[in-house]
Short mmCIF file of C-alpha atoms in Angstrom, two decimals:
data_model
loop_
_atom_site.label_atom_id
_atom_site.label_comp_id
_atom_site.label_asym_id
_atom_site.label_seq_id
_atom_site.Cartn_x
_atom_site.Cartn_y
_atom_site.Cartn_z
CA UNK A 296 170.22 223.68 87.21
CA UNK A 297 166.99 226.07 87.07
CA UNK A 298 163.80 223.91 88.11
CA UNK A 299 161.19 223.48 85.46
CA UNK A 300 158.15 223.97 86.97
CA UNK A 301 154.79 222.06 85.78
CA UNK A 302 150.94 221.88 86.48
CA UNK A 303 149.17 218.58 86.67
CA UNK A 304 145.48 218.65 85.51
CA UNK A 305 143.07 216.22 86.77
CA UNK A 306 140.05 216.36 84.00
CA UNK A 307 136.84 214.32 84.23
CA UNK A 308 134.55 213.39 81.42
CA UNK A 309 131.08 214.40 81.80
CA UNK A 310 128.42 213.34 79.52
CA UNK A 311 125.39 215.52 78.98
CA UNK A 312 123.67 213.97 76.30
CA UNK A 313 121.37 211.35 78.27
CA UNK A 314 119.06 209.34 76.15
CA UNK A 315 115.34 209.67 76.91
CA UNK A 316 115.25 206.28 78.16
CA UNK A 317 117.33 206.55 80.81
CA UNK A 318 115.93 209.62 82.67
CA UNK A 319 114.48 208.19 85.76
CA UNK A 320 112.23 209.92 88.42
CA UNK A 321 112.83 208.48 91.57
CA UNK A 322 114.96 205.34 92.47
CA UNK A 323 112.93 202.55 91.16
CA UNK A 324 114.17 199.25 90.75
CA UNK A 325 116.83 198.90 88.20
CA UNK A 326 117.19 202.75 87.78
CA UNK A 327 120.67 204.20 87.06
CA UNK A 328 121.25 207.17 89.67
CA UNK A 329 121.91 210.39 87.75
CA UNK A 330 125.22 210.78 89.23
CA UNK A 331 126.55 207.65 87.52
CA UNK A 332 124.34 208.75 84.18
CA UNK A 333 126.68 211.57 84.19
CA UNK A 334 129.84 210.22 84.90
CA UNK A 335 129.91 207.07 82.97
CA UNK A 336 132.61 205.23 81.34
CA UNK A 337 134.36 206.45 78.13
CA UNK A 338 134.69 204.23 75.18
CA UNK A 339 137.76 202.19 74.74
CA UNK A 340 138.66 203.91 71.87
CA UNK A 341 140.13 206.66 73.47
CA UNK A 342 143.69 206.35 73.71
CA UNK A 343 146.36 209.09 75.11
CA UNK A 344 147.55 209.69 71.45
CA UNK A 345 144.06 210.76 70.17
CA UNK A 346 143.17 212.95 73.06
CA UNK A 347 146.72 214.70 72.71
CA UNK A 348 146.12 215.27 69.23
CA UNK A 349 142.74 216.72 69.82
CA UNK A 350 144.38 219.23 72.55
CA UNK A 351 146.56 220.49 70.26
CA UNK A 352 144.46 220.92 67.54
CA UNK A 353 141.98 223.01 69.70
CA UNK A 354 145.26 225.02 71.13
CA UNK A 355 146.43 225.67 67.69
CA UNK A 356 142.74 227.10 66.67
CA UNK A 357 142.58 229.48 69.36
CA UNK A 358 145.81 230.30 70.07
CA UNK A 359 147.66 230.08 66.78
CA UNK A 360 151.40 229.16 66.24
CA UNK A 361 152.43 231.01 69.41
CA UNK A 362 149.96 228.81 71.38
CA UNK A 363 150.68 225.77 69.91
CA UNK A 364 154.37 226.21 69.94
CA UNK A 365 154.44 227.05 73.89
CA UNK A 366 152.68 223.80 75.08
CA UNK A 367 154.37 221.55 72.16
CA UNK A 368 156.82 220.27 74.76
CA UNK A 369 155.14 219.86 77.91
CA UNK A 370 151.92 218.75 77.35
CA UNK A 371 151.54 214.91 78.15
CA UNK A 372 149.04 212.70 79.23
CA UNK A 373 150.30 211.10 82.29
CA UNK A 374 147.18 208.85 82.92
CA UNK A 375 143.88 208.06 81.12
CA UNK A 376 141.41 205.81 82.70
CA UNK A 377 138.50 205.18 80.21
CA UNK A 378 136.76 203.36 83.19
CA UNK A 379 136.45 206.25 85.33
CA UNK A 380 136.19 208.94 82.22
CA UNK A 381 139.36 210.73 84.43
CA UNK A 382 142.73 211.64 82.68
CA UNK A 383 145.77 213.67 83.92
CA UNK A 384 147.81 215.94 81.83
CA UNK A 385 151.11 217.44 82.36
CA UNK A 386 151.43 221.18 81.37
CA UNK A 387 154.45 223.85 81.89
CA UNK A 388 153.38 226.08 84.41
CA UNK A 389 152.98 229.48 82.57
CA UNK A 390 150.88 227.99 80.09
CA UNK A 391 148.58 225.61 81.81
CA UNK A 392 145.63 228.36 81.29
CA UNK A 393 145.92 227.55 77.34
CA UNK A 394 145.32 223.82 77.78
CA UNK A 395 142.40 224.60 80.01
CA UNK A 396 140.89 226.98 77.82
CA UNK A 397 141.10 224.28 74.94
CA UNK A 398 139.64 221.84 76.96
CA UNK A 399 136.40 224.03 77.51
CA UNK A 400 136.06 224.71 73.75
CA UNK A 401 136.14 220.63 73.33
CA UNK A 402 132.69 219.49 72.91
CA UNK A 403 132.89 215.66 71.91
CA UNK A 404 135.01 212.68 72.91
CA UNK A 405 138.11 212.91 70.21
CA UNK A 406 137.22 209.34 68.65
CA UNK A 407 135.38 208.46 65.37
CA UNK A 408 131.83 209.23 66.49
CA UNK A 409 132.24 210.47 69.61
CA UNK A 410 129.54 211.28 71.97
CA UNK A 411 128.59 215.19 73.08
CA UNK A 412 130.79 215.75 76.59
CA UNK A 413 131.86 218.22 78.62
CA UNK A 414 135.97 218.25 79.63
CA UNK A 415 135.49 219.39 83.43
CA UNK A 416 138.87 220.30 84.85
CA UNK A 417 138.32 219.56 88.74
CA UNK A 418 141.96 219.70 90.11
CA UNK A 419 145.16 221.98 89.43
CA UNK A 420 148.17 220.84 91.25
CA UNK A 421 151.95 221.53 90.94
CA UNK A 422 152.79 217.76 92.14
CA UNK A 423 151.59 214.68 90.45
CA UNK A 424 150.96 212.79 93.93
CA UNK A 425 148.40 215.56 95.07
CA UNK A 426 146.47 214.85 92.00
CA UNK A 427 146.53 211.32 92.31
CA UNK A 428 145.56 211.67 95.85
CA UNK A 429 142.77 213.94 94.72
CA UNK A 430 141.43 211.35 91.74
CA UNK A 431 141.10 208.55 94.65
CA UNK A 432 139.18 210.89 97.21
CA UNK A 433 137.01 211.85 94.30
CA UNK A 434 136.12 208.34 93.49
CA UNK A 435 135.56 207.41 96.85
CA UNK A 436 133.17 210.52 97.01
CA UNK A 437 131.44 209.19 93.98
CA UNK A 438 130.46 205.87 94.99
CA UNK A 439 129.27 206.89 98.44
CA UNK A 440 126.91 209.50 96.80
CA UNK A 441 125.94 207.22 94.01
CA UNK A 442 124.90 204.77 97.08
CA UNK A 443 123.11 207.22 98.99
CA UNK A 444 121.18 208.22 95.85
CA UNK A 445 120.30 204.78 95.15
CA UNK A 446 118.97 204.54 98.72
CA UNK A 447 116.82 207.10 98.02
CA UNK A 448 117.93 209.61 100.82
CA UNK A 449 118.90 212.32 98.83
CA UNK A 450 116.54 213.49 95.95
CA UNK A 451 119.20 214.84 93.52
CA UNK A 452 122.33 216.69 92.64
CA UNK A 453 120.85 220.36 94.35
CA UNK A 454 120.20 218.62 97.55
CA UNK A 455 124.00 217.21 97.71
CA UNK A 456 125.36 220.65 96.67
CA UNK A 457 123.63 222.22 99.56
CA UNK A 458 123.72 219.28 101.98
CA UNK A 459 126.48 221.19 104.09
CA UNK A 460 129.60 222.90 103.52
CA UNK A 461 131.75 219.69 104.09
CA UNK A 462 129.92 217.95 101.43
CA UNK A 463 129.88 221.00 98.96
CA UNK A 464 133.28 221.35 99.29
CA UNK A 465 134.42 217.71 98.47
CA UNK A 466 133.30 217.85 95.01
CA UNK A 467 134.12 220.97 94.11
CA UNK A 468 137.20 222.24 92.20
CA UNK A 469 140.36 223.28 94.14
CA UNK A 470 143.51 224.94 92.91
CA UNK A 471 146.31 224.65 95.03
CA UNK A 472 148.32 227.71 95.27
CA UNK A 473 151.36 226.41 95.90
CA UNK A 474 152.05 222.94 95.64
CA UNK A 475 155.56 223.03 95.11
CA UNK A 476 158.44 222.31 97.58
CA UNK A 477 159.58 225.68 97.70
CA UNK A 478 157.97 229.23 97.19
CA UNK A 479 157.80 230.62 93.81
CA UNK A 480 159.01 234.40 93.61
CA UNK A 481 158.29 236.26 90.38
CA UNK A 482 155.85 235.88 88.07
CA UNK A 483 156.37 233.01 85.62
CA UNK A 484 156.27 234.51 81.86
CA UNK A 485 152.54 235.39 81.06
CA UNK A 486 151.14 234.38 77.74
CA UNK A 487 150.21 237.24 75.50
CA UNK B 41 157.61 269.56 75.45
CA UNK B 42 157.28 271.70 78.72
CA UNK B 43 156.92 275.72 78.71
CA UNK B 44 160.73 277.26 79.90
CA UNK B 45 159.39 278.46 82.86
CA UNK B 46 157.75 275.41 84.33
CA UNK B 47 158.75 274.16 87.79
CA UNK B 48 161.00 271.17 88.62
CA UNK B 49 157.84 269.11 89.48
CA UNK B 50 156.35 269.46 85.78
CA UNK B 51 159.56 268.48 84.21
CA UNK B 52 159.77 265.73 86.59
CA UNK B 53 156.70 264.45 84.98
CA UNK B 54 157.92 264.47 81.70
CA UNK B 55 161.16 263.05 82.51
CA UNK B 56 158.91 260.11 83.92
CA UNK B 57 156.71 259.63 80.91
CA UNK B 58 159.91 259.44 78.92
CA UNK B 59 161.22 256.66 80.83
CA UNK B 60 158.50 253.73 80.15
CA UNK B 61 159.92 250.71 81.31
CA UNK B 62 158.47 248.19 79.54
CA UNK B 63 157.32 249.59 76.02
CA UNK B 64 160.08 252.02 74.98
CA UNK B 65 159.93 253.51 71.45
CA UNK B 66 162.01 251.14 69.48
CA UNK B 67 162.89 253.39 66.30
CA UNK B 68 165.77 255.63 66.35
CA UNK B 69 167.04 256.81 69.82
CA UNK B 70 165.95 259.36 72.26
CA UNK B 71 164.75 262.83 70.88
CA UNK B 72 167.43 265.58 71.72
CA UNK B 73 164.48 268.02 73.52
CA UNK B 74 163.90 265.27 75.76
CA UNK B 75 167.32 264.94 77.11
CA UNK B 76 167.76 268.53 77.09
CA UNK B 77 164.97 269.05 79.53
CA UNK B 78 166.09 266.47 81.73
CA UNK B 79 169.61 267.95 82.05
CA UNK B 80 168.13 271.34 83.17
CA UNK B 81 166.32 269.96 85.92
CA UNK B 82 169.61 268.31 87.53
CA UNK B 83 171.65 271.51 87.15
CA UNK B 84 169.42 273.86 88.33
CA UNK B 85 169.18 274.83 91.89
CA UNK B 86 166.24 274.71 93.59
CA UNK B 87 166.23 278.24 95.22
CA UNK B 88 162.93 278.54 96.88
CA UNK B 89 163.52 282.44 97.48
CA UNK B 90 163.80 283.27 93.72
CA UNK B 91 160.26 284.37 92.60
CA UNK B 92 159.00 281.69 90.16
CA UNK B 93 158.14 282.67 86.70
CA UNK B 94 155.04 280.61 86.08
CA UNK B 95 152.62 278.66 88.26
CA UNK B 96 152.10 275.33 88.21
CA UNK B 97 148.54 274.63 88.02
CA UNK B 98 148.40 270.80 87.60
CA UNK B 99 150.70 267.71 87.39
CA UNK B 100 149.68 264.69 85.66
CA UNK B 101 151.99 261.15 85.21
CA UNK B 102 150.62 258.96 82.68
CA UNK B 103 152.09 255.29 83.87
CA UNK B 104 149.95 253.15 81.47
CA UNK B 105 148.32 254.75 78.53
CA UNK B 106 145.60 252.70 77.49
CA UNK B 107 146.67 252.02 73.56
CA UNK B 108 150.14 251.52 71.57
CA UNK B 109 150.36 252.66 68.03
CA UNK B 110 152.26 251.29 65.15
CA UNK B 111 153.10 252.64 61.89
CA UNK B 112 153.41 249.70 59.09
CA UNK B 113 154.34 249.85 55.59
CA UNK B 114 153.88 247.44 52.74
CA UNK B 115 157.16 246.26 51.12
CA UNK B 116 157.72 244.10 48.25
CA UNK B 117 160.77 241.75 48.09
CA UNK B 118 161.68 242.75 44.52
CA UNK B 119 162.73 246.18 43.58
CA UNK B 120 161.00 245.95 40.04
CA UNK B 121 157.76 245.90 41.22
CA UNK B 122 155.80 249.24 42.10
CA UNK B 123 153.35 248.79 45.41
CA UNK B 124 150.14 250.22 44.79
CA UNK B 125 148.77 252.42 47.12
CA UNK B 126 147.25 250.75 50.36
CA UNK B 127 143.31 251.01 51.52
CA UNK B 128 142.00 250.16 54.97
CA UNK B 129 140.35 247.15 53.56
CA UNK B 130 143.71 245.73 52.65
CA UNK B 131 145.61 246.55 55.85
CA UNK B 132 142.33 244.99 57.85
CA UNK B 133 142.87 241.77 55.74
CA UNK B 134 146.48 241.58 56.16
CA UNK B 135 146.28 242.44 59.91
CA UNK B 136 143.86 239.99 60.43
CA UNK B 137 145.70 237.07 58.59
CA UNK B 138 148.84 237.48 60.21
CA UNK B 139 147.07 237.69 63.56
CA UNK B 140 145.06 234.61 63.01
CA UNK B 141 148.13 232.59 61.80
CA UNK B 142 149.85 233.67 64.66
CA UNK B 143 147.65 233.92 67.59
CA UNK B 144 144.70 231.99 66.39
CA UNK B 145 140.93 232.85 67.24
CA UNK B 146 142.50 234.96 70.25
CA UNK B 147 144.52 237.12 67.59
CA UNK B 148 141.80 237.15 65.31
CA UNK B 149 139.92 239.12 67.90
CA UNK B 150 142.38 241.57 68.73
CA UNK B 151 141.07 245.33 68.83
CA UNK B 152 143.05 246.82 65.73
CA UNK B 153 141.92 250.30 65.09
CA UNK B 154 143.30 251.73 61.74
CA UNK B 155 143.71 255.18 62.34
CA UNK B 156 145.12 256.59 58.84
CA UNK B 157 146.55 255.19 55.36
CA UNK B 158 148.46 257.01 53.30
CA UNK B 159 150.51 255.78 50.16
CA UNK B 160 151.69 252.64 51.12
CA UNK B 161 152.02 253.16 54.83
CA UNK B 162 149.75 253.31 57.67
CA UNK B 163 148.99 253.91 61.27
CA UNK B 164 147.15 251.53 63.29
CA UNK B 165 146.32 251.39 67.24
CA UNK B 166 146.29 248.35 69.35
CA UNK B 167 145.51 247.83 73.04
CA UNK B 168 148.82 248.65 75.20
CA UNK B 169 149.35 244.99 76.39
CA UNK B 170 148.59 243.14 72.98
CA UNK B 171 151.33 245.51 71.11
CA UNK B 172 153.96 242.67 71.53
CA UNK B 173 152.13 240.12 70.41
CA UNK B 174 150.98 242.32 67.59
CA UNK B 175 154.58 243.36 66.20
CA UNK B 176 155.45 239.68 66.66
CA UNK B 177 152.44 238.38 64.64
CA UNK B 178 153.40 241.27 61.73
CA UNK B 179 156.78 240.17 61.66
CA UNK B 180 155.97 236.40 61.47
CA UNK B 181 153.57 237.05 58.60
CA UNK B 182 154.37 235.30 55.56
CA UNK B 183 153.40 237.82 53.01
CA UNK B 184 150.61 237.48 50.54
CA UNK B 185 151.70 237.40 46.75
CA UNK B 186 150.89 240.37 44.59
CA UNK B 187 149.21 240.08 41.36
CA UNK B 188 151.36 241.81 38.45
CA UNK B 189 148.62 243.08 35.94
CA UNK B 190 151.25 243.21 33.21
CA UNK B 191 153.95 240.95 32.01
CA UNK B 192 152.37 237.36 31.27
CA UNK B 193 153.93 234.51 33.36
CA UNK B 194 156.26 236.90 35.48
CA UNK B 195 156.43 235.51 39.13
CA UNK B 196 154.10 237.41 41.64
CA UNK B 197 156.29 239.38 44.12
CA UNK B 198 155.68 238.79 47.84
CA UNK B 199 154.26 241.81 49.67
CA UNK B 200 155.19 241.56 53.09
CA UNK B 201 154.24 243.92 56.08
CA UNK B 202 156.95 246.29 57.91
CA UNK B 203 156.60 247.41 61.37
CA UNK B 204 158.40 251.09 60.67
CA UNK B 205 157.67 252.33 64.37
CA UNK B 206 155.48 251.29 67.52
CA UNK B 207 155.18 252.48 71.02
CA UNK B 208 152.80 253.86 73.56
CA UNK B 209 152.85 257.73 72.36
CA UNK B 210 151.97 258.82 68.82
CA UNK B 211 153.23 261.87 68.96
CA UNK B 212 156.60 261.01 69.23
CA UNK B 213 156.47 258.13 66.88
CA UNK B 214 154.98 260.76 64.11
CA UNK B 215 157.58 263.53 64.93
CA UNK B 216 160.30 260.63 64.49
CA UNK B 217 158.86 259.55 61.28
CA UNK B 218 158.68 263.11 59.86
CA UNK B 219 162.34 263.51 61.03
CA UNK B 220 163.34 260.40 58.89
CA UNK B 221 162.03 261.90 55.94
CA UNK B 222 163.83 265.16 56.35
CA UNK B 223 167.03 262.91 55.59
CA UNK B 224 165.88 260.46 53.04
CA UNK B 225 163.88 262.89 50.58
#
């Protein structure tokens, strides 16, 4: 039996429409750190089926019947957490770029009167275990960074980015080249 | 086509250019002229003492031409209606709608150049990497219904696009089209 290889995408939902009242300069009492303003929880109306439907519609709009048929069998929402605004998608290895491109073109949460948001793919991996570990690690780092910002030690996201190579690499995206247990030989079917 | 006095190296280059690994010309088999050239290469002994008739100035092998070419024809599924002559705008409209249905926005953005339109057939040019998707999109196209001016209430015939030929080298495609016309006209 030939192995069917998949890719798992870890996606964050980032909110860019910050209401005017919440923008705060400095860490005054009761102010929410910027990191937490961008990574807010999502509305509870978002269900896996709604998310799937909107991704499928976007792939069909961008890539037509050919693209819609290519991802139809293997696209699945493996995990969705509205509290952390994170979800994990499973997609076949040869067509994960179609889904990634469709996510880039989606600009609001797929519910009724959804807020404008950005779907940011932060990890691509061949096994779901690595993706889960990455989700846990990012959640921990986010808490630490938010605490640091609350305590006033860092002056913002730019400082966190430039602080040091360890911290900067921790929160940027990493694509695992080969997360499968056996090496891939040859190239998979490319999308046209 | 190489001149008779060409050296084996130049003939090797034409032999390579006929043997495209991925995009072979799809319509009727290999031209006889090309096969004659290759058999001449293998049977001629490479005798360097004999004075050469010609002098090879330059050898060039084109492995990846930038464009691929296709000939399309509009046919109607009922034999009775006569197809009106095509024009470039109709070809553009058909191609765009076929590509948009099959490949979405990325298909509608594909660079299709219409080279010439004669009668009910036309020649188009696409980037070489997109030829497979383009041919598939036109094959999957459901067609448009033609409007019959006469005969009130007659049902509209479906006009579909037919890919007559497609390949990398325009010269050989046109040659085959003319060759086919010899036998059918």
